[in-house]
Short mmCIF file of C-alpha atoms and ligand atoms in Angstrom, two decimals:
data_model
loop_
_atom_site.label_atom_id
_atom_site.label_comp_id
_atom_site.label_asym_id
_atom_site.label_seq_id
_atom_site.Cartn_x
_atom_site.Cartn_y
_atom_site.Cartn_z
CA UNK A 265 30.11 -32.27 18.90
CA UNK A 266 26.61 -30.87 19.97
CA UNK A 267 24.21 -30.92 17.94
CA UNK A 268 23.11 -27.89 16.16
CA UNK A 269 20.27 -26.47 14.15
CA UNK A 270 21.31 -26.25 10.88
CA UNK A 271 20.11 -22.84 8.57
CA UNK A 272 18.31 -24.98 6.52
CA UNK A 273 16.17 -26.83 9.31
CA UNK A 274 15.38 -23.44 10.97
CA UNK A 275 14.05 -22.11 7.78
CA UNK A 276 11.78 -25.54 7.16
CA UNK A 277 10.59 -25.03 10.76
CA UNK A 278 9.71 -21.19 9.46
CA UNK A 279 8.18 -21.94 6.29
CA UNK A 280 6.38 -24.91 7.66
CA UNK A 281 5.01 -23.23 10.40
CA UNK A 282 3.61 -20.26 8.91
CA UNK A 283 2.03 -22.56 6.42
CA UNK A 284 -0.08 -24.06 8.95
CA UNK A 285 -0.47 -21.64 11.35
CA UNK A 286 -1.85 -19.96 8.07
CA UNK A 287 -4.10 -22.82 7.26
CA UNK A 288 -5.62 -23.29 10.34
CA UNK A 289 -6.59 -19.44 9.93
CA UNK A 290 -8.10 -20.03 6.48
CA UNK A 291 -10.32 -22.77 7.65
CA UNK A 292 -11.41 -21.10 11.10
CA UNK A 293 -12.18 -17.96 8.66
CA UNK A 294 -14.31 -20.09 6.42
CA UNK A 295 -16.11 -22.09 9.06
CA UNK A 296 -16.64 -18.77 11.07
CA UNK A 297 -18.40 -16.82 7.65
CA UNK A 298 -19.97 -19.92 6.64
CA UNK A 299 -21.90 -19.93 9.93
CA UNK A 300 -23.11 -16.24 9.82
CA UNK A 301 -26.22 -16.22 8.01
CA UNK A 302 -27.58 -19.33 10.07
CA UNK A 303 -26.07 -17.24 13.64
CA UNK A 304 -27.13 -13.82 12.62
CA UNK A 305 -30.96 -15.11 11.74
CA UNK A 306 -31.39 -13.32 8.35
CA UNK A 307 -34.45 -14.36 7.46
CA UNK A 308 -36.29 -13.10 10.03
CA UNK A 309 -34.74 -9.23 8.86
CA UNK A 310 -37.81 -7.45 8.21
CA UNK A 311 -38.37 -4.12 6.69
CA UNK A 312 -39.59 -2.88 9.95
CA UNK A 313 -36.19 -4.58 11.56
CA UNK A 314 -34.21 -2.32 9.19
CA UNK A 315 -35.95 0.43 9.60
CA UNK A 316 -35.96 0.08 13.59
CA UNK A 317 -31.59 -0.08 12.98
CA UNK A 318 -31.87 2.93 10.87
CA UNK A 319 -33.91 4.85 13.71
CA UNK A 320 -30.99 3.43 16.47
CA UNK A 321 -28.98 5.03 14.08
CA UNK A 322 -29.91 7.97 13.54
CA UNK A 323 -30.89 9.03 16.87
CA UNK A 324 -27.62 7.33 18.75
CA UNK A 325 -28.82 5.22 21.30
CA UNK A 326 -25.65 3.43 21.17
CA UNK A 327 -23.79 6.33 22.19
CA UNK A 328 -25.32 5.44 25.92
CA UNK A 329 -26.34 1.76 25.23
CA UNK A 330 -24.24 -1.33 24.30
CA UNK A 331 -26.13 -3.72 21.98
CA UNK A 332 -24.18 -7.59 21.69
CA UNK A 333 -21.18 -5.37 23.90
CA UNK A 334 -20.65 -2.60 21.32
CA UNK A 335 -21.27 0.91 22.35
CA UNK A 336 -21.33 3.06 25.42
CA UNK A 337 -21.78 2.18 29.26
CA UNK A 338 -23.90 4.82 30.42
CA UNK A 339 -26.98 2.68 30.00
CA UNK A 340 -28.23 -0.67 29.79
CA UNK A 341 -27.23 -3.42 27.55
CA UNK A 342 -30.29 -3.99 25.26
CA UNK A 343 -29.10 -7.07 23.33
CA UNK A 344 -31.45 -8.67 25.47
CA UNK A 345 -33.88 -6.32 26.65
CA UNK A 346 -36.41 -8.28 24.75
CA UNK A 347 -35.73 -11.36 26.94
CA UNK A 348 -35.94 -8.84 29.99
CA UNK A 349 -38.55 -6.97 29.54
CA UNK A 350 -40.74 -8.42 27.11
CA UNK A 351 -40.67 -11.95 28.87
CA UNK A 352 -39.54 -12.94 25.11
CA UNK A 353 -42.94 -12.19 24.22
CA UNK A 354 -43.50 -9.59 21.40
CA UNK A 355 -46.65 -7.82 22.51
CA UNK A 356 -45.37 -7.98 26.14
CA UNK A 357 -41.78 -6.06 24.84
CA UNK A 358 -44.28 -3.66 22.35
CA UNK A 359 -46.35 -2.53 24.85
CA UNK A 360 -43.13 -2.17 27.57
CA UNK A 361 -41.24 -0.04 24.44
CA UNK A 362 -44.30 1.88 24.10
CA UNK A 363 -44.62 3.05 27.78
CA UNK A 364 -40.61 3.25 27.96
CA UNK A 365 -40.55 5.62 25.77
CA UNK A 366 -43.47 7.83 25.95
CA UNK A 367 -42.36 8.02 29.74
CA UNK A 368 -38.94 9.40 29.25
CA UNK A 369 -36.94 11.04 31.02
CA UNK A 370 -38.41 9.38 34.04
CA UNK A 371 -38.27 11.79 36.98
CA UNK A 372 -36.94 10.46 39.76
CA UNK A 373 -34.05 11.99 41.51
CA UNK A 374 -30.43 10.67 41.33
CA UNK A 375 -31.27 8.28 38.50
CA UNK A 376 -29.34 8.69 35.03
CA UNK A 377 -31.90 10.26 32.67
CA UNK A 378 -32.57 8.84 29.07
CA UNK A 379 -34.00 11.77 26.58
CA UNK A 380 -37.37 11.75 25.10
CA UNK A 381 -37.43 10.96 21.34
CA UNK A 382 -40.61 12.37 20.38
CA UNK A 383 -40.76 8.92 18.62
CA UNK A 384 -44.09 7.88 16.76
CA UNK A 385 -45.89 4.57 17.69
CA UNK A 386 -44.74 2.76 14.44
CA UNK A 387 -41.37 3.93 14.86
CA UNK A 388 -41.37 2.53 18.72
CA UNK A 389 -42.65 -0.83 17.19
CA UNK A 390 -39.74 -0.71 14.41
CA UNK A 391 -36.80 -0.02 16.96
CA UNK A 392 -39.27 -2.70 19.08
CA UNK A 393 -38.82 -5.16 15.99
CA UNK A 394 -34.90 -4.12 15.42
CA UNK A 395 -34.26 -5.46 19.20
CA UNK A 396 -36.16 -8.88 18.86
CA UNK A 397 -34.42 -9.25 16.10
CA UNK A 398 -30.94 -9.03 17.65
CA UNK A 399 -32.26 -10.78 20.86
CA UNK A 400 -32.29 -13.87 18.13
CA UNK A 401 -28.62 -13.90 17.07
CA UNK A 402 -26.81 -16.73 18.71
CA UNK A 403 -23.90 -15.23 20.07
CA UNK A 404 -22.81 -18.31 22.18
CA UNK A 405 -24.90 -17.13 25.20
CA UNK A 406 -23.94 -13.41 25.45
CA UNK A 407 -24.31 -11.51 27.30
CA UNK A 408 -24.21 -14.03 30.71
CA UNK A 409 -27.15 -12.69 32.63
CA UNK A 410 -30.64 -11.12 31.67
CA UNK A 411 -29.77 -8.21 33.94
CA UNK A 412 -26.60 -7.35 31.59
C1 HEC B 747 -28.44 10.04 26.81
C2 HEC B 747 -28.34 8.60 27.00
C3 HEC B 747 -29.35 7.68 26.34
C4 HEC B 747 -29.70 7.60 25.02
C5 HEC B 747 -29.17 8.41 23.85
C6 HEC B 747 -30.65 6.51 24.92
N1 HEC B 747 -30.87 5.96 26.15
FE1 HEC B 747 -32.06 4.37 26.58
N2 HEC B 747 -31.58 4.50 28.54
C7 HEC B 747 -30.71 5.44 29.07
C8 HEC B 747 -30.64 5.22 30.52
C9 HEC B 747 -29.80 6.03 31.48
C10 HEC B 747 -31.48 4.11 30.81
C11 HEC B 747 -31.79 3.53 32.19
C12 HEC B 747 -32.80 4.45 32.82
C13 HEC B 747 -33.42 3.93 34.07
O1 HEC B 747 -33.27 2.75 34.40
O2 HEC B 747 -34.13 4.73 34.68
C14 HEC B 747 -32.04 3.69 29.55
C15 HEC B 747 -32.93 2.61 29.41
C16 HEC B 747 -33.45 2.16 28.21
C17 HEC B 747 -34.34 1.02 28.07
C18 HEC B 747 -34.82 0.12 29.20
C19 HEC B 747 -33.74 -0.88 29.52
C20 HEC B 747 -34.09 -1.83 30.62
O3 HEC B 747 -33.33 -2.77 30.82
O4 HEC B 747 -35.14 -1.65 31.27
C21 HEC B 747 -34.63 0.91 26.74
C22 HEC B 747 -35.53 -0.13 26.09
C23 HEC B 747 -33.94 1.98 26.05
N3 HEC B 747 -33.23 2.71 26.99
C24 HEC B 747 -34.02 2.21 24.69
C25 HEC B 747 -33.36 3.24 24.04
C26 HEC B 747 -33.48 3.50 22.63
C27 HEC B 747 -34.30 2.67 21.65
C28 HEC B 747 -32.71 4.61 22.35
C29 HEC B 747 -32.55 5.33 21.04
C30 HEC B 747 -33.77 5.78 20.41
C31 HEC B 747 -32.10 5.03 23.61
N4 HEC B 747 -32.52 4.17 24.60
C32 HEC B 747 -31.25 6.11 23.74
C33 HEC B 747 -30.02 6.40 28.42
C34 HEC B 747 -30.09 6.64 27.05
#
């Protein structure tokens, strides 16, 4: 007689399974949210941090840029534009975001064209603050290189 797997084993095999397929998800989900506030840098949220997201916000800069991969891919990726720009100095990347944007849209042929803002100085140094900020989240070495 060959031997067969019996209704009752398959169902063991079914139950068991899920069980700790579904355990293994629990814990990964707990380690994972436990991690966040450590990862994401909280502390260092400022008001002007908050108000520099608000500003991304409201004037869509992620509907050209990606920021940690989310977004468009007209422009740039300016997760770590800080890192790039600023030399991860914050008066280095103040002074760049200053000129960046007073100096837009740059006009040089053939070259995709960001808008100008009309952004005041404080507001340049909040979206300046917003994107040191998120330069700061450890996101396992994302993007790969400083260029993208
Ligand atoms: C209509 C599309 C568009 C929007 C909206 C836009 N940008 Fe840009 N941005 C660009 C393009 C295109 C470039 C690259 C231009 C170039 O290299 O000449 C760029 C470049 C940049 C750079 C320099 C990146 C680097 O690596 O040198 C910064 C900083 C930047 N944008 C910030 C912002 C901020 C902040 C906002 C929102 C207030 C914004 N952008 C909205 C199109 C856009």
């Amino acid at each position: 007689m060959t031997e067969r797997i019996t209704k009752s084993m398959a169902k063991n095999i079914y139950y068991g399974g899920g069980l700790f397929a579904l355990l293994i998800f629990a814990g990964l989900t707990f380690d994972t949210v436990k991690q966040i506030p450590e990862r994401s840098n909280q502390v260092a949220m400022t008001e002007s941090v908050v108000h520099g997201k608000s500003l991304w916000e409201k004037n869509n800069c992620v509907g050209c840029h990606t920021i940690l991969g989310e977004g468009a891919y007209y422009a740039p990726e300016l997760g770590n534009v800080f890192k790039r720009r600023g030399a991860s100095d914050a008066t280095t990347f103040k002074s760049f975001m200053q000129g960046w944007m007073a100096a837009q849209p740059l006009a040089i042929p053939d070259r995709r064209k960001m808008p100008q803002f009309n952004l005041t100085e404080t507001e340049v140094n909040s979206l300046a603050d917003f994107l040191i900020w998120t330069s700061k989240i450890d996101t396992n070495e994302w993007p790969p290189t400083i260029e993208g």
